[in-house]
Amino acid sequence: MDTEKRTQHLAERLGYIRDVFGGKHNENIALLESKLQEFNLRLSEGSISDENAALTTLEDLFDFVERKLEAELTPMDKVRIVRHPQRICLRDILENVYDNYTEIGGKDEHSIDPSMLIARAYITRRSGKKTINQPVLVIGQEKGHGEEFRNGGSVKPWGNAKALQYMKVAETEGIPIHTYVFTPGSYPVEDYPGAAQQIARNLYEMAGLRVPVIAVFSEGGSGGAEAIGLSDRRLMLSHGYYSVISPEGAAAIEGRLRHGQRAAPELIEKCAQQLRITAEDNLRMGYIDHVVTEPPLGARPYHYDFFRGLRQEIIRATDEVILGVKGFAPFRAMVLRRRRGKAETMDLDNMYVRWSLSSSAKDRLVSRRHRKFNRLARNAARDRRPVLRKLSNMGWDAWWDIYSYFKYDLLRKHQQKIAYLVEEVEAEAQVLMEKVAAPWRKITCALPGGACQSSEQTERELTTLSDWDEEGQRNGNWSYVSPRAKEDRAITCPNADSHGCLDLWAPDLFGEFAGVCTYCGHHFPMEYQWYLHNVFDEGSIFEFNAEIEAGNPLGFEGFDVKLEQAKKQTGLKSGCVTFEARIDNVKLVVAMLVAPFRGGSVGAAEGEKFVQAAERAKKKRYPFLAYVHGTAGIRIQEGTNGVIQMPRCTMAVRRYIEAGGLYLVLYDTNSYAGPLASFLGCSPYQFSIRSANIGFAGPGVIKETTGVDIPPDYHRAYRALSRGHIQGIWDRRDARMNLKQALLTMGGRNLYYR
Amino acid sequence: MQTKDHKVLVANRGEIAIRIVQACRKLGLAFTCVYTAEDAASGHVRIARELGGDKSLYRVSSYHDANELMAVADDAGATAVHPGYGFFAEDYRFARRVSQRDRKLIFIGPSWRVIRELGDKINTKRLARSLGVPTVPGSDRPIYDEMEAEKVAQSLFEFQEQQGIRKPLVLVKASAGGGGMGIEEVYDIDLFRSVYRRIRNYALRQFKDEGVLIEQRIRDFNHLEVQVVSDRSGRNPVHFGTRNCSIQSTGLQKRIEIAPGFDPSSIEYGFDAAQVLRDITQHSLAMARKVGYDNVGTWEWIVTRDGRPFLMEVNTRIQVENGVSATIARVRGQKGVDIIAEQIRIGLGEPLGYGQEDITFEGVGIEYRLIAEDPDNRFTPWVGRVDGFGWPERPWLAMHTHVPSDDPYDIPTEFDPNLALAIIWGKDLAEARERGVEFLDTLVLEGANNAGEPLRSNVRFLRDNTGRILKF
Amino acid sequence: MFDITQLLDEIKASPYEEIVVAAPHTGVVTFADVREGSRVIGPSGTWKEKKGTLLATIERERNQKPIHAVEKGEVKEVLRHLEGTFVEAGTPLVRLRHFLSKDEVLAIILKKALHLFVAPERAKYYFAPDVDKKVKASGASSVSLHEGMDLFIMSRMKREASLAYSGPSGVIYAVYFQHNENVDAGQPLIGVCPPDQLSLIEDVVARVQTEWEERE
């Protein structure tokens, strides 16, 4: 390498260090700078005798300082590393880790979404003398070293849709999928297929993919990461981050900033620290299986050793997954196990594992994946149930399994056959009787006092009081009345200017009208209690798992107090209430996200309760309703403990749906972000009360990330319906009736009342 | 609180507002009127300016905005609200708000529960049936099931055939509807299903309730009313006789009302008319007692040609035509009965002070509704300016109008173009008719619209129809 | 025909309009911090979603209702003696001096240039259903008119009658009536541009666009 190139390279390294530390460690940087300057000066003077040696010394100094600074890296520094244009990107990996690749559906900016890169690649291995090319599908976000059109790896909904499309292709072809997560987060636009809804679809499908999926995280920005991150093995680069939200975003929320305001660097640094976003943190918490070590201060395109290492890791991970579900491979599995953790001398290129699976192995693969995610984050919630109760619950669960099998599978089939037979016979008999009796009936009718209805009886029926069970005729008499209905005051409808609505009297509006403007139909948000009392049968609600409490698994500063406040104010232990109830005597399981409890945000406890509710519904063959009174997203103070609930709950939902249940989602007020982009958005039956706003990110966030102004009604339920995100909009007063209808007409084959 | 210390907010306009003001003055009560920008020239504004005391007139944004009325009531120091007819008169929510808000007011009308109970068609019909009061044959609860609906329709057709009705008709209406919307006739059972589905879908769209009512459509009938008055105790309702309101416009709006409802002394009926009148008053009072009716109200009946009465509905308010009943009524032999004044008096909590035995009737009363409209052209309203309006004063004539007779008056387009109510009394039907014609012939009513076309009114129509009143 | 130069000069000579901000309904008035001479703005934002300057609040039945400026302008008078008192509906509260905007000037001039179809009677007017559909879908200018076509529904005294168009064929260039508001007899409902005058009208628009300077 010539001197000029090498000094140029050093200058780049220096700039990189300066950028990464954002104004810290100035003395080290100054040292390097002055040494480099000095060298350049002497070079131009021609006073260096041995350029090569001097340069090597200088390079050693750089190496030394980089190693020294490596130990000082803070989480926020790592965030800056990951965001740096010099950071390796997916194209570098394709070039250096795989033996051959063909990009699919894109060449630079000519792509449906240049932020999402898809490639068919292969890895060449040897088995004895044979050379074998093992094809894989590589999917990942491409940041392109800061290329404008890559949008920083922020993928648009159609980019994620493309990713899903090719995952299905890989599944059809039976080849493993390697995903590389390089995203600060998804691009928050609602245009079809919709940021949230598409991620949800991805998660739902990935939960059932019948090929091995290996994910490598470099920049794991929340929902955008999950869109391709649900996998059998999750590796993480040592200098990457995996977080629920950007540290800046967290700081804005913590500092209660209005949009446009900037958070102080100290606060951002502190949030980065508190969110536990680094590879070690995530490994410790279990959300990452293995960390891939990077060179000091992070991998850059010239770190060829790193790529070699990564290649080994990715092969190993794929092999492990395959061998883990394959029937017979004791020696190779042993090799893999033994080499784990040893010096990096192995060469898996020389060991061959066929990357295809039998049908039963695929079953095992998927069920392992489900078990893997189901185990995650269990300790992040506080389970206050006594040990005895937990044990008895487990016993009870087992009993339900057996009971359900006998009641619904075994008995039902035979019963149905008999019932059909009886129906047929009856119908035949009816026709026969009709024919025989018809002439006889005519005669008797003609006679006075004959068998047919007398005119007096007709008259009596038409003119006297009939029997009428008035139950169910509410006529505005709701069982629960909002406290706002107790104030003597008038309320102005927000549509008053455009629709001419007159002011409504609060007791009418929040009482009889159930929060609906009688002039324009605008739905004012109502308390979740309104639904509990007016949608489900009186007294039918039976709560379970109330003891599972929201906690503070990261020890996020100040959050304990806030959590206590929320618990005191709402009288709830978490933002998710799970219960059994009845609607017109049809029993169902309900998981309710409650807006007043920390904005209805979802953390480990909420996720766990949701999963258990889905399991319960599955066991009992009840319909499963997710009633979203409101949710602001994943609870950021729980970090990845919250994010992981996205795949976790989606998988639980998938298990439930595949068992033949009916999974209904009903949105009520503001429903945003993570939950929508996973276990809610994946339901084929999502309905909305007219009061709902539905979307991936709130208006402020959209403005900030995209710089685009959005119309005030961007997230209204009707817009969501037009975009194809939801399946219908209900008037609040009809929620019960519509749910009843849905329970009777929708869903799978395995509901107890079918 | 003494009755005299009350101040009444008159929550209405035009003729009824004037009559409420007059009744208040008769009782020595203070009052407050409201008006809108369009209505500034109305007579009730003038009378409020002339006769009202402190804080007795407010301009509001709309008569339909309850908040305006509440705000004005508070500012004016009103203690009671008289809704008149129309607007909030039968709005139980308004009555409830008035009586449940922090600064409570008296709603001069029945209590809100009574309004709600009798405002519901089905409820009223079921209440009537539970007391053995005759109602129109058909269902008395919303029907949701198509098979059941068809069965009811089928038996209604059969029932009418047994009754000897030649062209039986069945009415399908949205049970949650009202005001003539969502009603259709069926003359053939084969067409029933399509009509039923149409109405059911309409009802679902419009009222979010699929329920329909299926009733016999009665065609040849007279429209009768019973005027009921009851104090706040709700225990001793009395009636102020019956009225016949069968002379109507093509849009089924009343044009001439006569008290009493039939006159068997001068006209031959195909049935025992006196007995029908006795029956409907007794039925009405029975229902009033049952619900604890506690103000003035009107029970509306239809009477078929063969003399069968059916209860139609209960109007829980003072009606336009209350004056025609008052003109023939005598309390302890005294003339000058004022049902609006009685309504206010008992509304404010005074006991009625007399019983049914103290009420007697004398003569016949006719009420003409003078309206700027074109009876030859489907009673199309006429808009323009009234330049000349006058009539000779007569001891047997009472005129109620908000149209000034000394100033030109632009008819506001916001409301029906009602100009006046003329109430005529005669010692018998013949004399009342004679006087009615005399009044109409001497009435001066002139005007023109922007295009210079002369005013159109229903005076000719009223005169032509005077000859057939009370005949059936 | 009219002289557009002269008209523009006339408007330029008195480019202001007085806007009276009145109480929308009864209630107790509290004025915001506006005083004579201060500048106010009307609704702003891409969708006019941000309200104009707050002028006053009016409280009725414990409901505070803000009253915002609907146009930009200068405050000429604040009827401050009403502060804290109960006012009737329609009581003037603030007077604004509003400098005519380009669109408003254009509207004034177009009113002279277009064929005006006027309300025959005081009533509320709506487009006939077919027309309404078209207007809502692609704007009033997409409706081409010809003599005798059903154009309006005229609503008064709770009765509705249809009203046919009469006048030259052309497209609707301007709409002067508001949904749910009464229009007096003789007031224009729409301005119609016959095809042969389209170029003339476009000239007018261009003239105003170039010659009228927006001012605060």
Coordinates of N, CA, C and O in Angstrom, one line a residue, chain C residues 67-157:
Chain C
I67 N -62.7 31.9 21.1 CA -63.1 32.6 19.9 C -61.8 33.0 19.2 O -61.1 33.8 19.7
H68 N -61.6 32.5 18.0 CA -60.3 32.7 17.3 C -60.6 33.7 16.1 O -61.7 33.7 15.6
A69 N -59.5 34.4 15.7 CA -59.6 35.2 14.5 C -59.7 34.2 13.3 O -59.1 33.2 13.2
V70 N -60.6 34.6 12.4 CA -60.8 33.7 11.2 C -60.0 34.3 10.0 O -59.8 33.6 9.0
E71 N -59.5 35.5 10.1 CA -58.7 36.1 9.0 C -57.6 36.9 9.7 O -57.7 37.3 10.9
K72 N -56.6 37.1 9.0 CA -55.5 37.9 9.5 C -55.9 39.4 9.5 O -56.8 39.8 8.7
G73 N -55.3 40.2 10.3 CA -55.7 41.6 10.3 C -55.2 42.3 11.5 O -54.3 41.8 12.2
E74 N -55.7 43.5 11.6 CA -55.2 44.4 12.7 C -56.4 44.6 13.6 O -57.5 44.8 13.1
V75 N -56.2 44.6 14.9 CA -57.3 44.8 15.8 C -57.7 46.3 15.8 O -56.8 47.1 16.1
K76 N -58.9 46.6 15.5 CA -59.3 48.0 15.5 C -60.0 48.4 16.8 O -59.8 49.5 17.3
E77 N -60.8 47.4 17.3 CA -61.5 47.8 18.6 C -61.8 46.5 19.4 O -62.1 45.5 18.8
V78 N -61.5 46.6 20.7 CA -61.9 45.5 21.6 C -63.0 46.1 22.5 O -62.8 47.1 23.1
L79 N -64.2 45.5 22.4 CA -65.3 46.1 23.3 C -65.1 45.6 24.7 O -65.8 44.7 25.2
R80 N -64.1 46.2 25.3 CA -63.6 45.8 26.6 C -64.6 45.9 27.7 O -64.5 45.2 28.7
H81 N -65.6 46.8 27.5 CA -66.6 47.0 28.6 C -67.4 45.8 28.8 O -68.1 45.7 29.8
L82 N -67.4 44.8 27.9 CA -68.1 43.6 28.0 C -67.4 42.6 28.8 O -68.0 41.5 29.1
E83 N -66.1 42.8 29.1 CA -65.3 41.9 29.9 C -66.1 41.4 31.2 O -66.6 42.2 32.0
G84 N -66.2 40.1 31.3 CA -66.9 39.5 32.5 C -68.4 39.6 32.5 O -69.0 39.2 33.5
T85 N -69.0 40.1 31.4 CA -70.5 40.2 31.5 C -71.1 39.1 30.6 O -70.4 38.5 29.8
F86 N -72.4 38.9 30.9 CA -73.1 38.0 30.1 C -73.7 38.7 28.9 O -74.4 39.7 28.9
V87 N -73.3 38.2 27.7 CA -73.7 38.8 26.5 C -74.7 38.0 25.7 O -74.7 36.7 25.9
E88 N -75.5 38.6 24.9 CA -76.4 37.9 24.1 C -75.7 37.3 22.8 O -74.6 37.8 22.5
A89 N -76.4 36.4 22.2 CA -75.8 35.9 20.9 C -75.7 37.0 19.9 O -76.6 37.8 19.8
G90 N -74.6 37.0 19.2 CA -74.4 38.0 18.1 C -73.9 39.4 18.6 O -73.7 40.3 17.8
T91 N -73.6 39.5 19.9 CA -73.0 40.8 20.4 C -71.6 40.9 19.8 O -70.8 40.1 19.9
P92 N -71.3 42.1 19.2 CA -70.0 42.3 18.7 C -69.0 42.4 19.8 O -69.3 43.0 20.9
L93 N -67.8 41.7 19.6 CA -66.8 41.7 20.7 C -65.5 42.4 20.2 O -64.9 43.2 21.0
V94 N -65.1 42.1 19.0 CA -63.9 42.7 18.5 C -64.1 43.1 17.1 O -64.8 42.4 16.3
R95 N -63.5 44.2 16.7 CA -63.5 44.6 15.3 C -62.1 44.5 14.7 O -61.1 45.0 15.3
L96 N -62.0 43.9 13.6 CA -60.7 43.7 12.9 C -60.7 44.5 11.6 O -61.7 44.6 10.9
R97 N -59.5 45.0 11.3 CA -59.3 45.6 9.9 C -58.5 44.6 9.2 O -57.4 44.2 9.5
H98 N -59.1 44.1 8.1 CA -58.5 43.0 7.4 C -58.1 43.5 6.0 O -58.9 44.0 5.2
F99 N -56.9 43.3 5.7 CA -56.4 43.6 4.3 C -56.7 42.5 3.4 O -56.4 41.3 3.6
L100 N -57.4 42.9 2.3 CA -57.9 41.8 1.4 C -56.8 41.0 0.8 O -55.8 41.5 0.4
S101 N -57.0 39.7 0.8 CA -56.0 38.8 0.3 C -56.3 38.6 -1.2 O -57.3 39.0 -1.7
K102 N -55.4 38.0 -1.9 CA -55.4 37.8 -3.3 C -56.8 37.1 -3.7 O -57.5 37.5 -4.6
D103 N -57.0 36.0 -3.0 CA -58.2 35.2 -3.3 C -59.5 36.1 -3.1 O -60.4 35.9 -3.9
E104 N -59.5 36.9 -2.1 CA -60.7 37.7 -1.8 C -60.9 38.8 -2.9 O -62.0 39.0 -3.4
V105 N -59.8 39.4 -3.3 CA -59.8 40.3 -4.4 C -60.3 39.7 -5.7 O -61.2 40.2 -6.4
L106 N -59.8 38.5 -5.9 CA -60.2 37.7 -7.1 C -61.7 37.5 -7.0 O -62.4 37.6 -8.0
A107 N -62.2 37.1 -5.8 CA -63.6 36.8 -5.7 C -64.4 38.0 -6.0 O -65.5 37.9 -6.7
I108 N -64.0 39.2 -5.5 CA -64.7 40.4 -5.8 C -64.8 40.7 -7.3 O -65.9 41.0 -7.8
I109 N -63.7 40.5 -7.9 CA -63.7 40.9 -9.4 C -64.4 39.8 -10.2 O -65.2 40.2 -11.1
L110 N -64.3 38.6 -9.8 CA -65.0 37.5 -10.5 C -66.5 37.7 -10.4 O -67.2 37.4 -11.3
K111 N -66.9 38.2 -9.3 CA -68.4 38.4 -9.1 C -68.9 39.4 -10.2 O -70.1 39.3 -10.5
K112 N -68.0 40.2 -10.6 CA -68.5 41.1 -11.7 C -68.3 40.5 -13.1 O -69.0 40.8 -14.0
A113 N -67.4 39.6 -13.2 CA -67.1 39.1 -14.5 C -67.9 37.9 -14.9 O -68.2 37.6 -16.0
L114 N -68.3 37.1 -13.9 CA -69.0 35.9 -14.1 C -70.5 36.1 -14.3 O -71.1 37.1 -13.8
H115 N -71.2 35.1 -14.9 CA -72.6 35.2 -14.9 C -73.1 34.6 -13.6 O -72.7 33.5 -13.1
L116 N -73.8 35.5 -12.9 CA -74.3 35.1 -11.5 C -75.7 34.4 -11.6 O -76.6 35.0 -12.2
F117 N -75.8 33.3 -10.9 CA -77.1 32.7 -10.8 C -77.6 33.0 -9.4 O -76.9 32.6 -8.4
V118 N -78.7 33.8 -9.2 CA -79.1 34.3 -7.9 C -80.2 33.4 -7.3 O -80.9 32.7 -8.0
A119 N -80.3 33.6 -6.0 CA -81.3 32.9 -5.2 C -82.6 33.5 -5.5 O -82.8 34.7 -5.3
P120 N -83.6 32.8 -5.9 CA -84.9 33.4 -6.2 C -85.7 33.7 -4.9 O -86.5 34.6 -4.9
E121 N -85.4 33.0 -3.8 CA -86.0 33.3 -2.6 C -85.1 33.1 -1.4 O -84.1 32.4 -1.6
R122 N -85.4 33.7 -0.3 CA -84.6 33.5 0.9 C -84.8 32.0 1.3 O -85.9 31.6 1.6
A123 N -83.8 31.2 1.3 CA -83.9 29.8 1.7 C -82.4 29.3 1.9 O -81.5 30.0 1.6
K124 N -82.4 28.0 2.3 CA -81.1 27.3 2.3 C -81.0 26.6 1.0 O -82.0 26.0 0.5
Y125 N -79.8 26.6 0.4 CA -79.6 25.9 -0.9 C -78.6 24.8 -0.8 O -77.6 24.9 0.0
Y126 N -78.9 23.7 -1.5 CA -78.0 22.6 -1.6 C -77.9 22.2 -3.0 O -78.8 22.4 -3.8
F127 N -76.7 21.7 -3.4 CA -76.6 21.1 -4.8 C -77.5 19.9 -4.9 O -77.6 19.1 -3.9
A128 N -78.1 19.7 -6.0 CA -78.9 18.5 -6.2 C -78.0 17.3 -6.1 O -76.8 17.4 -6.4
P129 N -78.6 16.1 -5.7 CA -77.7 15.0 -5.4 C -76.7 14.6 -6.4 O -75.5 14.4 -6.1
D130 N -77.1 14.6 -7.7 CA -76.1 14.3 -8.8 C -75.0 15.2 -8.8 O -73.8 14.9 -8.9
V131 N -75.4 16.5 -8.8 CA -74.4 17.6 -8.9 C -73.5 17.5 -7.6 O -72.2 17.6 -7.7
D132 N -74.1 17.3 -6.5 CA -73.3 17.3 -5.2 C -72.2 16.2 -5.3 O -71.1 16.5 -4.8
K133 N -72.6 15.1 -5.8 CA -71.6 14.0 -5.9 C -70.4 14.4 -6.7 O -69.3 14.2 -6.4
K134 N -70.7 15.1 -7.8 CA -69.7 15.6 -8.7 C -68.8 16.6 -8.0 O -67.6 16.6 -8.1
V135 N -69.5 17.5 -7.3 CA -68.7 18.6 -6.7 C -67.8 18.0 -5.6 O -66.6 18.4 -5.5
K136 N -68.4 17.1 -4.9 CA -67.6 16.5 -3.8 C -66.4 15.7 -4.4 O -65.3 15.7 -3.8
A137 N -66.6 15.0 -5.5 CA -65.6 14.2 -6.0 C -64.5 15.0 -6.7 O -63.3 14.8 -6.5
S138 N -64.9 15.9 -7.6 CA -63.8 16.6 -8.3 C -64.0 18.1 -8.4 O -63.5 18.7 -9.3
G139 N -64.7 18.7 -7.4 CA -64.8 20.1 -7.4 C -65.9 20.7 -8.2 O -66.3 20.1 -9.2
A140 N -66.3 21.9 -7.8 CA -67.4 22.6 -8.5 C -67.1 22.8 -10.0 O -68.0 22.8 -10.8
S141 N -65.9 23.1 -10.3 CA -65.5 23.5 -11.6 C -65.7 22.3 -12.6 O -65.7 22.5 -13.8
S142 N -66.0 21.1 -12.1 CA -66.2 20.0 -13.0 C -67.6 19.9 -13.5 O -67.9 19.0 -14.3
V143 N -68.5 20.7 -12.9 CA -69.9 20.6 -13.3 C -70.1 21.6 -14.4 O -69.9 22.8 -14.3
S144 N -70.6 21.0 -15.5 CA -70.9 21.9 -16.6 C -72.5 22.1 -16.7 O -73.2 21.1 -16.5
L145 N -72.9 23.3 -16.8 CA -74.3 23.7 -16.7 C -74.9 23.9 -18.0 O -74.3 24.4 -19.0
H146 N -76.2 23.6 -18.1 CA -77.0 24.0 -19.2 C -78.4 24.4 -18.8 O -78.8 23.9 -17.7
E147 N -79.0 25.2 -19.5 CA -80.3 25.7 -19.2 C -81.3 24.5 -18.9 O -81.3 23.5 -19.5
G148 N -81.9 24.7 -17.7 CA -83.0 23.7 -17.4 C -82.5 22.5 -16.6 O -83.3 21.7 -16.2
M149 N -81.2 22.4 -16.3 CA -80.8 21.2 -15.6 C -81.1 21.4 -14.1 O -81.1 22.5 -13.6
D150 N -81.4 20.3 -13.4 CA -81.7 20.4 -12.0 C -80.4 20.7 -11.2 O -79.5 19.9 -11.3
L151 N -80.3 21.8 -10.6 CA -79.0 22.2 -10.0 C -79.1 22.3 -8.5 O -78.2 21.8 -7.8
F152 N -80.2 22.8 -8.0 CA -80.2 23.0 -6.5 C -81.4 22.4 -5.9 O -82.4 22.1 -6.6
I153 N -81.3 22.2 -4.6 CA -82.5 21.9 -3.8 C -82.6 23.1 -2.9 O -81.7 23.6 -2.2
M154 N -83.8 23.7 -2.9 CA -84.1 24.9 -2.1 C -84.9 24.5 -0.9 O -85.9 23.8 -1.1
S155 N -84.4 24.8 0.2 CA -85.1 24.3 1.4 C -85.5 25.5 2.3 O -84.7 26.3 2.7
R156 N -86.8 25.5 2.5 CA -87.3 26.5 3.5 C -88.6 26.0 4.1 O -89.3 25.2 3.5
M157 N -88.8 26.4 5.3 CA -90.0 26.0 6.1 C -90.1 24.5 6.1 O -91.2 23.9 5.9

